[in-house]
Short mmCIF file of C-alpha atoms and ligand atoms in Angstrom, two decimals:
data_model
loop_
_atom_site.label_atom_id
_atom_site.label_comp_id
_atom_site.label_asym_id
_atom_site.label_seq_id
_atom_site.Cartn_x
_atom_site.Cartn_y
_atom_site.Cartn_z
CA UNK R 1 96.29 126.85 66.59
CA UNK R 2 99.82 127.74 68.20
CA UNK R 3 98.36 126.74 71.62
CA UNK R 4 95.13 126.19 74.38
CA UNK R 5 93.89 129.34 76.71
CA UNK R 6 94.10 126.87 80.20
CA UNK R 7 92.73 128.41 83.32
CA UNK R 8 94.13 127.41 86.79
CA UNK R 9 91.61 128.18 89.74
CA UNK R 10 93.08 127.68 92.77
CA UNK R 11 96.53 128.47 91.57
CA UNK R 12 98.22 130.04 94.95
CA UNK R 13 97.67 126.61 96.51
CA UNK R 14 99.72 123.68 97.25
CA UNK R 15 98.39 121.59 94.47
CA UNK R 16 97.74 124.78 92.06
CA UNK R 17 101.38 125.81 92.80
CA UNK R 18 102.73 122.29 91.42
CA UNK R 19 100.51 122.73 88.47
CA UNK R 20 102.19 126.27 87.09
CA UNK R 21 105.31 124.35 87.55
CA UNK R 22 104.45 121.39 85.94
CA UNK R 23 102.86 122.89 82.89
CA UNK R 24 105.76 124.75 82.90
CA UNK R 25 108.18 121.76 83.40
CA UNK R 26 106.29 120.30 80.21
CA UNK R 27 105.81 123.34 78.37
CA UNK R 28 102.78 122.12 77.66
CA UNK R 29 101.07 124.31 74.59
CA UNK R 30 99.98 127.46 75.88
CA UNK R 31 98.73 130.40 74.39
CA UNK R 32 97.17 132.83 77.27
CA UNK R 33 96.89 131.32 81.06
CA UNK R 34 94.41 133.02 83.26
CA UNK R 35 95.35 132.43 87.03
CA UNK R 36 91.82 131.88 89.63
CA UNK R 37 92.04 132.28 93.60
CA UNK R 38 89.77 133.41 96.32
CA UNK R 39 89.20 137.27 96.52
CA UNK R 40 92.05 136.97 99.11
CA UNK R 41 94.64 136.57 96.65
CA UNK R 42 93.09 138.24 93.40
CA UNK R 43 95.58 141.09 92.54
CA UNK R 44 98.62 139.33 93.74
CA UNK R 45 101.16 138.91 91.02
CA UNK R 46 102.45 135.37 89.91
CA UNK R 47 105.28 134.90 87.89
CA UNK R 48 105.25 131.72 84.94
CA UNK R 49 108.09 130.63 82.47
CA UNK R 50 109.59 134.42 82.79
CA UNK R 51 106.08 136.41 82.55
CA UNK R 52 103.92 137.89 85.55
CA UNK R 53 100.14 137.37 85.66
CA UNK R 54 97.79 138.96 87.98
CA UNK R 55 95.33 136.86 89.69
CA UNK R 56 92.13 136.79 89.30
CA UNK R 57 88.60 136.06 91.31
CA UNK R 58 87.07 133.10 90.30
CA UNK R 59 83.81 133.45 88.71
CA UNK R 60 81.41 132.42 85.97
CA UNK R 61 82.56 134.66 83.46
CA UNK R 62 86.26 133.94 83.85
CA UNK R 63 86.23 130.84 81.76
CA UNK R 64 84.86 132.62 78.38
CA UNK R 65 87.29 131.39 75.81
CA UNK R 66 88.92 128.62 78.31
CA UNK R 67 89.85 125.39 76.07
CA UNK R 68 91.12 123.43 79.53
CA UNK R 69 90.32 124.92 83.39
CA UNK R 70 92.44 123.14 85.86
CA UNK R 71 90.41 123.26 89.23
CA UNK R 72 92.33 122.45 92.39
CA UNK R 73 90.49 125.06 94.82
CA UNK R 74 88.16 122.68 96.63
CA UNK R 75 84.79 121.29 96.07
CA UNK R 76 82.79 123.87 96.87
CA UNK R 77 84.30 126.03 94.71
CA UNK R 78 84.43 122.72 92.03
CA UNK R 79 80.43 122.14 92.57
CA UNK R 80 79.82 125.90 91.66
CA UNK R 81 81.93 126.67 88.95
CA UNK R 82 83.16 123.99 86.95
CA UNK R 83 79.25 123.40 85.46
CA UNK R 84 79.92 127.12 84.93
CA UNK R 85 83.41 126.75 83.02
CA UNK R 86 82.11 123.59 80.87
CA UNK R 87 78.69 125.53 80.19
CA UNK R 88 81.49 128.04 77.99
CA UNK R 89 83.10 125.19 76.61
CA UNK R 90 85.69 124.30 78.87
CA UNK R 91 87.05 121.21 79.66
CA UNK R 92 87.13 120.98 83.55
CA UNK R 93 89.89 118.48 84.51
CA UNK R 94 88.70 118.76 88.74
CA UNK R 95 91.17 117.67 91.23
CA UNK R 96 88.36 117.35 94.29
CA UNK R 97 86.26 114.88 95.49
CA UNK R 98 82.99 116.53 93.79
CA UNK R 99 82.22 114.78 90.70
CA UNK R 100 84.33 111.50 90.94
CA UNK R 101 81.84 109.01 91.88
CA UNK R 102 79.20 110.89 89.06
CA UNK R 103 78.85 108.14 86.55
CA UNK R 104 78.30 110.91 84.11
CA UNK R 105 81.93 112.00 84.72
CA UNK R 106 85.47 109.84 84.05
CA UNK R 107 87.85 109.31 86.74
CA UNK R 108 91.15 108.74 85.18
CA UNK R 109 94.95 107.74 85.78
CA UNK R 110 96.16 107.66 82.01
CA UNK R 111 98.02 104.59 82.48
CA UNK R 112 95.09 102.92 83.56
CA UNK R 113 91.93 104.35 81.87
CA UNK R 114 93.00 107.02 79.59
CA UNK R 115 90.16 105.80 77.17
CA UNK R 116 87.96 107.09 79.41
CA UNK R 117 88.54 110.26 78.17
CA UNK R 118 86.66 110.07 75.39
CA UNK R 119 83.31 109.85 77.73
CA UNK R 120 83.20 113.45 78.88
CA UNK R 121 80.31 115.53 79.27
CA UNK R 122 82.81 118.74 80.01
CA UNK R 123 84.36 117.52 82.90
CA UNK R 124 86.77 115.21 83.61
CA UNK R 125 87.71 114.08 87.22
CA UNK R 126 91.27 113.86 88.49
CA UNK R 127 91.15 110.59 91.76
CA UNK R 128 92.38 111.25 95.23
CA UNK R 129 95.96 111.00 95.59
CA UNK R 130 96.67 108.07 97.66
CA UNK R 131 94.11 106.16 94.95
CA UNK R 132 96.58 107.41 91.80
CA UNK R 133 99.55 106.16 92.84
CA UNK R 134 98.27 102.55 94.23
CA UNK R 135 96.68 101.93 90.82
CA UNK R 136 99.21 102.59 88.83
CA UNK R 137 101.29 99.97 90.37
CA UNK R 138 98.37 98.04 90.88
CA UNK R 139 96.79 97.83 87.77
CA UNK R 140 99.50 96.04 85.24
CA UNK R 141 99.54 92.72 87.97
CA UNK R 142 95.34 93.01 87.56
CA UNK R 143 95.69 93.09 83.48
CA UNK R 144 97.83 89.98 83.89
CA UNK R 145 96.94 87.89 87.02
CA UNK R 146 93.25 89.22 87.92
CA UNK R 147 92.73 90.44 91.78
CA UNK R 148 90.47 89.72 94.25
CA UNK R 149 91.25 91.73 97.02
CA UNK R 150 93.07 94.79 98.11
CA UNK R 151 94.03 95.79 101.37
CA UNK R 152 95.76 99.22 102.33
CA UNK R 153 97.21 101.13 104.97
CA UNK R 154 98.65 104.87 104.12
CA UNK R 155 101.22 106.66 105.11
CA UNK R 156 100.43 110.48 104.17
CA UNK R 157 102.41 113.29 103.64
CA UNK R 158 101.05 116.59 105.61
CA UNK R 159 101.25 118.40 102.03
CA UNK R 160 98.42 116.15 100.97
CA UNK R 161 96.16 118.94 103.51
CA UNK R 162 97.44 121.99 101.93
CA UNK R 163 99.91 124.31 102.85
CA UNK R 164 98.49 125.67 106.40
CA UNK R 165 99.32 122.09 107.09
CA UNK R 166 102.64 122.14 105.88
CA UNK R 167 103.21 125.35 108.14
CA UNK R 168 101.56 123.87 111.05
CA UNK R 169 104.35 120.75 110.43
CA UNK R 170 107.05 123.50 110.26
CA UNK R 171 106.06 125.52 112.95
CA UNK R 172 104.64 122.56 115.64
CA UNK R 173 108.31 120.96 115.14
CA UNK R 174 110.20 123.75 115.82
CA UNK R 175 108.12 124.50 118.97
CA UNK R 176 108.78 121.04 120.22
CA UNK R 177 112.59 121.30 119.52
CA UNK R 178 112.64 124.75 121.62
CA UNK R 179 110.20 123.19 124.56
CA UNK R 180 107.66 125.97 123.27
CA UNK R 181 103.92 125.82 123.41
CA UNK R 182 102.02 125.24 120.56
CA UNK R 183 98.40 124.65 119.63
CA UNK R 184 96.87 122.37 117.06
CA UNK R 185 94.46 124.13 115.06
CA UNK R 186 94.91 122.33 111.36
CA UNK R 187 95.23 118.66 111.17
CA UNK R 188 94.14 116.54 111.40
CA UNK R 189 90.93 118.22 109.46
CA UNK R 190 90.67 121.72 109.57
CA UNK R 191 87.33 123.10 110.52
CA UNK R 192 86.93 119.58 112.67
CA UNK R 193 86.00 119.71 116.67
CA UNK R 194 89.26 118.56 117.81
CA UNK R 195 92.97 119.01 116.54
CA UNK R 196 96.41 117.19 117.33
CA UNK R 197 99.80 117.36 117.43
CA UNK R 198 101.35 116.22 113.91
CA UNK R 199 104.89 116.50 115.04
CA UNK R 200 107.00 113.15 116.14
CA UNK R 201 103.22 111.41 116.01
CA UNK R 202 101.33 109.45 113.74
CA UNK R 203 97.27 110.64 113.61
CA UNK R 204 94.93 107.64 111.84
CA UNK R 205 92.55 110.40 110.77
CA UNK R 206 92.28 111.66 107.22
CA UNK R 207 89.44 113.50 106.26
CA UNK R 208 85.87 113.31 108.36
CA UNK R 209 84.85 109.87 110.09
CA UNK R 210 81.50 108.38 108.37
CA UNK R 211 78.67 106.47 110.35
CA UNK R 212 80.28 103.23 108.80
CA UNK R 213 83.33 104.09 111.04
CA UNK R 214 85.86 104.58 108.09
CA UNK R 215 87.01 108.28 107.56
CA UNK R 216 86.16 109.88 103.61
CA UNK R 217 89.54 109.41 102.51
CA UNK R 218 89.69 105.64 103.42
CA UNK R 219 85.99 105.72 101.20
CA UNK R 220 87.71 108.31 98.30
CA UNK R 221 90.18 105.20 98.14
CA UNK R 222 87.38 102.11 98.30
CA UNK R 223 85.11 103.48 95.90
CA UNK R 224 87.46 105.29 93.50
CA UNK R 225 89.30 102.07 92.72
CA UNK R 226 86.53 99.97 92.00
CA UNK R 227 85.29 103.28 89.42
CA UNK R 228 89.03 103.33 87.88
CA UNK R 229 89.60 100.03 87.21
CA UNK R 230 85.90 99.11 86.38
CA UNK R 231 85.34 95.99 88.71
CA UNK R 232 82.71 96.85 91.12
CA UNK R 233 83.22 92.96 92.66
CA UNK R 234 86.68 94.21 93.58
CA UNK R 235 87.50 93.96 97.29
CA UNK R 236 88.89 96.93 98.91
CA UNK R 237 89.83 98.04 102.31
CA UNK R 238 91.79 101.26 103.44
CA UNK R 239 93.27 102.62 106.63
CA UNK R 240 95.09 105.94 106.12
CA UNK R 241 97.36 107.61 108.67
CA UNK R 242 98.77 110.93 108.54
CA UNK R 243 103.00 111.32 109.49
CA UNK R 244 104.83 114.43 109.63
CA UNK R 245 106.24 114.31 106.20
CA UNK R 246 106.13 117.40 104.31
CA UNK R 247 105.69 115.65 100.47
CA UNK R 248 105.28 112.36 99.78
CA UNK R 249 102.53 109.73 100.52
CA UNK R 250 103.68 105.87 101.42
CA UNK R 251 101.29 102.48 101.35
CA UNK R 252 101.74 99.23 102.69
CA UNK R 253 99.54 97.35 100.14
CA UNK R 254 97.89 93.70 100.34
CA UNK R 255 96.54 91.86 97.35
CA UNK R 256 94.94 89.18 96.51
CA UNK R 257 95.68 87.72 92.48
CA UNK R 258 93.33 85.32 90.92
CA UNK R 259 96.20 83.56 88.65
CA UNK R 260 98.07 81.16 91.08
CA UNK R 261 101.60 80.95 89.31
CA UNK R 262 102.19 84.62 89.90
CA UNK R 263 105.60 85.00 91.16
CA UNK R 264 107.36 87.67 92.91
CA UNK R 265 110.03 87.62 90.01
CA UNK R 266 106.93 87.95 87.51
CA UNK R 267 105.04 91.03 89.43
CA UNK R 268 109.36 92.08 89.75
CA UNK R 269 109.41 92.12 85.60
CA UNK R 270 106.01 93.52 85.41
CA UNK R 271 106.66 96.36 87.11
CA UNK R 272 109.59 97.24 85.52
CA UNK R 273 108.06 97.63 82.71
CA UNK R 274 104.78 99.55 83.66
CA UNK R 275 103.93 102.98 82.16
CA UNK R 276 105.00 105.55 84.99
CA UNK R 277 106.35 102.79 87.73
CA UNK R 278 109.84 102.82 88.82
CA UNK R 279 110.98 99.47 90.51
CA UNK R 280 113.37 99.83 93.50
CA UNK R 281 113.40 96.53 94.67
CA UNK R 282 116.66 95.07 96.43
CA UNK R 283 116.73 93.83 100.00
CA UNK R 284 119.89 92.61 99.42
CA UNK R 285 121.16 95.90 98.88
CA UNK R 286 119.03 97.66 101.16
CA UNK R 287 117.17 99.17 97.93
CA UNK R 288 113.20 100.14 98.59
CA UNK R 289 111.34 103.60 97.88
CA UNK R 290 111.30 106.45 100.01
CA UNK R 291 109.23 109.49 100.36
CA UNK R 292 111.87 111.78 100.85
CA UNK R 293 113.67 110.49 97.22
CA UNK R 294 110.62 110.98 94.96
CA UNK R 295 109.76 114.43 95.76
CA UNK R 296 109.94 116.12 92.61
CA UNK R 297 109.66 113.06 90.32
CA UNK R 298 106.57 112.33 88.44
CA UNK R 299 106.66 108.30 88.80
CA UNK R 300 105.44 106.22 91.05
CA UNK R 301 107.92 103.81 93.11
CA UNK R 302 107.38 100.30 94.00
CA UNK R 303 109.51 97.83 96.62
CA UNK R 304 109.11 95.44 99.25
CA UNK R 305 107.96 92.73 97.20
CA UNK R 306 107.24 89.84 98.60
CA UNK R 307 104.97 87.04 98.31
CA UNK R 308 102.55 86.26 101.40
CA UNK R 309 103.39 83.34 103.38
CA UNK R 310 100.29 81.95 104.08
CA UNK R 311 98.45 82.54 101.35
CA UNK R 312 99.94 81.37 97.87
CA UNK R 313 97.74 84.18 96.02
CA UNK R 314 98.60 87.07 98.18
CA UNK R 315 101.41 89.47 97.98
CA UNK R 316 102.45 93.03 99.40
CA UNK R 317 104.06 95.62 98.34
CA UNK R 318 105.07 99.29 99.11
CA UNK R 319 104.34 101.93 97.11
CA UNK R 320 105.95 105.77 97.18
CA UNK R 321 104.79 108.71 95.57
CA UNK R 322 105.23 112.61 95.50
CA UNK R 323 101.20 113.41 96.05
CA UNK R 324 101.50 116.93 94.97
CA UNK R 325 102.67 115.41 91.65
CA UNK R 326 101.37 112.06 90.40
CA UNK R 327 99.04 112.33 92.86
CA UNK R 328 97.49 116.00 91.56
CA UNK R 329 99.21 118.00 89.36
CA UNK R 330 101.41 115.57 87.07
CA UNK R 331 98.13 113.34 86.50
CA UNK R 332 95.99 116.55 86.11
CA UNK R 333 98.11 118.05 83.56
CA UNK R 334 98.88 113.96 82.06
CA UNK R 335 95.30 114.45 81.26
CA UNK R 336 95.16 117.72 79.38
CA UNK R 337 98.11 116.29 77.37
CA UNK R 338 95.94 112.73 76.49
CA UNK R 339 93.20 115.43 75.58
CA UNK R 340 95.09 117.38 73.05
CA UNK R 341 97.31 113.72 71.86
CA UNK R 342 93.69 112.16 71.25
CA UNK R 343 92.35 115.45 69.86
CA UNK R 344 89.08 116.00 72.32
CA UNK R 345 90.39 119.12 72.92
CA UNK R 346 90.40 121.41 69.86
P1 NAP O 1 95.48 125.01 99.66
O1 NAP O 1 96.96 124.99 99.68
O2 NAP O 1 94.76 125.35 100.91
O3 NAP O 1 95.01 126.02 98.49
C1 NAP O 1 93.66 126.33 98.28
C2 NAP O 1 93.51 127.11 96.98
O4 NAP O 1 92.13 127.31 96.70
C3 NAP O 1 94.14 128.49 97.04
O5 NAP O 1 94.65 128.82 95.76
C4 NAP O 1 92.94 129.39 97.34
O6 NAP O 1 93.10 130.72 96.91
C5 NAP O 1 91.89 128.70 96.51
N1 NAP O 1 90.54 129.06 96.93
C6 NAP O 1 90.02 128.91 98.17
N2 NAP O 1 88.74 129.39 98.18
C7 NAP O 1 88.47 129.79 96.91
C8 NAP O 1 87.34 130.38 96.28
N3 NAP O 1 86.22 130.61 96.94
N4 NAP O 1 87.43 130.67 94.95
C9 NAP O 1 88.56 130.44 94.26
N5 NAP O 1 89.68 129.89 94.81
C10 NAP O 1 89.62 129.59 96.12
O7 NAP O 1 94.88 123.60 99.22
P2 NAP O 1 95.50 122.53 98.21
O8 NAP O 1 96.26 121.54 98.98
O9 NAP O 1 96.14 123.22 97.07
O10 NAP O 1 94.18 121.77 97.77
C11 NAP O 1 93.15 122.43 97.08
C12 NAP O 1 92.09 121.42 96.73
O11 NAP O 1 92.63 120.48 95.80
C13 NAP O 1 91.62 120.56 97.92
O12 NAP O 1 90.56 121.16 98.62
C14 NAP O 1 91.20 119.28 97.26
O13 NAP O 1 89.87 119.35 96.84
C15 NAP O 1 92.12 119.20 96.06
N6 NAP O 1 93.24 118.27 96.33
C16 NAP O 1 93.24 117.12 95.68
C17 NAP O 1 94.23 116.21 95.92
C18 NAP O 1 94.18 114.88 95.28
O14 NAP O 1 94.26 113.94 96.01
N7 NAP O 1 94.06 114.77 93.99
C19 NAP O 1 95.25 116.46 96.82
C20 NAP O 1 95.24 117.68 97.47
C21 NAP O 1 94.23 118.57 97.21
P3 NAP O 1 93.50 131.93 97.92
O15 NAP O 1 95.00 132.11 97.76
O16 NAP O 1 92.77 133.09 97.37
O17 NAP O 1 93.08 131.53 99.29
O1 3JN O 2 95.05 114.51 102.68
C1 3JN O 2 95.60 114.10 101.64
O2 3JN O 2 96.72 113.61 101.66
C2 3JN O 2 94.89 114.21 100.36
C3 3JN O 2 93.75 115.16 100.46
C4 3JN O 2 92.95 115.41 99.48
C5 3JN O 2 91.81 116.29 99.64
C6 3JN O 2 91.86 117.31 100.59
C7 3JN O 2 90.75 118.12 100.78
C8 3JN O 2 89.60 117.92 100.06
C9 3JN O 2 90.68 116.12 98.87
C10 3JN O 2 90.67 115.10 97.79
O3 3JN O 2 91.18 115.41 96.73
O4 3JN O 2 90.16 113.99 97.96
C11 3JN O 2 89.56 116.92 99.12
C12 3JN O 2 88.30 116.70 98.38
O5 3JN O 2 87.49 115.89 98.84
O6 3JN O 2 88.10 117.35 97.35
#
């Protein structure tokens, strides 16, 4: 076979948008793409590595002959046809919330759990954003010192909500600058009661608030951790805040090791060496990661290390990532790749 027949539904989104070009940035093996949206966009003509494809409504019958279906088009969509798209044969790598916390279904970051893989039932999910990037940095100091505890706060790009929320960044800023009106109507949630101003402000609301007073994203981050790196005893707690930053999600992250002679130069040396962590780590020289120097880049960018001074087993760090890429699309289309390197996908 000269190639796979992958499906993209949701591909006029943010997150569908970084997929074309990271498939294309990989040339990962293609031989026909078939491009899914809403009935809104079906018709509209997108072009991918020098050829223009028509898109497409999603439906059942769509994913006849699909080897790998990329689904970033929300869960509704997720919940009704990616049973639909495996039922054919397809493997479903989903990028929403609706089957992660399915025991019948892997949750995987390949540099954490890429055995995983081998589990699937015909879908595969892909973990929230914000959850990617913190285990991949995470996860090498676990394999070596054990953890207890992990405590995070976010700092999340508006891409991370989709592109009306990128436009409502855009658009809200510009207002401001020209002493214009404006009027929320996006973030912090679309489709919730009330909306803010995103501009020069800092909203501690991602996602819907649950009865247990923590919003689904901060429970996305909880529970998918615990599923990735297989240690239900694992102690997690997440705040996440939204900024007006177009691409690129920050954390301020607290752990706890169970070893007692980790050092900051140790977790310094791990890191350097971790599949798909970058270390930028140099107060002397002013050197930490930023969002607005890993848009683009696949890796995941860890500074600020430093151990806690109270506690001889706790440490924080700061960890940068573009979401659209490591967080979505690069770890999406990591997976097909671990699919056809471990040959589950024929
Ligand atoms: P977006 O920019 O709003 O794009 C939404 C996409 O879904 C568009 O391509 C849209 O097509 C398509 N769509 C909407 N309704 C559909 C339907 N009924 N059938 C088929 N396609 C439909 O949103 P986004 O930021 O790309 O995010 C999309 C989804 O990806 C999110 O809802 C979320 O579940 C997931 N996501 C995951 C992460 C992560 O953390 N891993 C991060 C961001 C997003 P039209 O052009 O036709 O409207
Ligand atoms: O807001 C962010 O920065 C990440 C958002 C992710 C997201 C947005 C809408 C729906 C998700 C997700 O992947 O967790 C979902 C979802 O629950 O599918």
């Amino acid at each position: 076979m000269n190639g796979f027949h992958v499906a993209v539904v949701g591909a006029t989104g943010a997150v569908g948008q970084q997929m074309l070009h990271t498939l294309a940035e990989r040339n990962f093996p293609i031989k026909k793409l078939t491009l899914l949206s809403s009935e809104r966009s079906a018709g509209k003509k997108v072009t991918f590595q020098g050829k223009e494809y028509t898109l497409e409504k999603a439906e059942p019958e769509k994913f006849e002959g699909v080897h790998i279906a990329l689904f970033s088009a929300g869960g509704d969509v997720s919940k009704e046809l990616a049973p639909e798209a495996a039922k054919r044969g397809a493997i479903v790598v989903d990028n929403t919330s609706a089957f992660r916390m399915d025991p019948n279904v892997p949750l995987v970051v390949p540099e954490v759990n890429e055995a995983d893989l081998t589990k699937h039932n015909g879908i595969i999910a892909n973990p929230n954003c914000s959850t990617i990037q913190m285990v991949v940095a995470l996860e090498p100091i676990r394999k070596k010192y054990g953890m207890n505890k992990i405590i995070v706060s976010t700092y999340q790009a508006v891409s991370g909500a989709g592109a009306a929320a990128i436009e409502e960044l855009e658009t809200q800023s510009k207002a401001i600058l020209n002493n214009e009106e404006f009027s929320p109507s996006i973030l912090p949630v679309k489709g919730e009661k009330k909306h803010y101003q995103i501009a020069f402000n800092a909203v501690p609301q991602i996602d819907k608030f649950e009865e247990n007073g923590f919003t689904f994203e901060e429970l996305k981050m909880i529970n998918e951790t615990k599923k990735i790196m297989n240690d239900q005893k694992l102690q997690v707690a997440a705040t996440c805040v939204r900024l007006p930053v177009v691409t690129g999600h920050s954390e301020s992250v607290y752990i706890e090791v169970e070893d007692e002679n980790a050092t900051v130069q140790d977790i310094r040396a791990l890191l350097a060496n971790a599949p798909g962590v970058v270390l930028q780590d140099n107060p002397q020289e002013q050197i930490y990661p930023m969002p607005a120097n890993c848009v683009g880049l696949n890796d995941v960018f860890v500074g600020r290390i430093r151990q806690d001074l109270d506690n001889k087993r706790g440490f924080h760090l700061w960890i940068v990532s573009d979401n659209l890429l490591k967080g979505a699309a690069w770890n999406s289309v990591q997976i097909a790749e671990s699919l056809v390197k471990l040959g589950i996908v024929e």
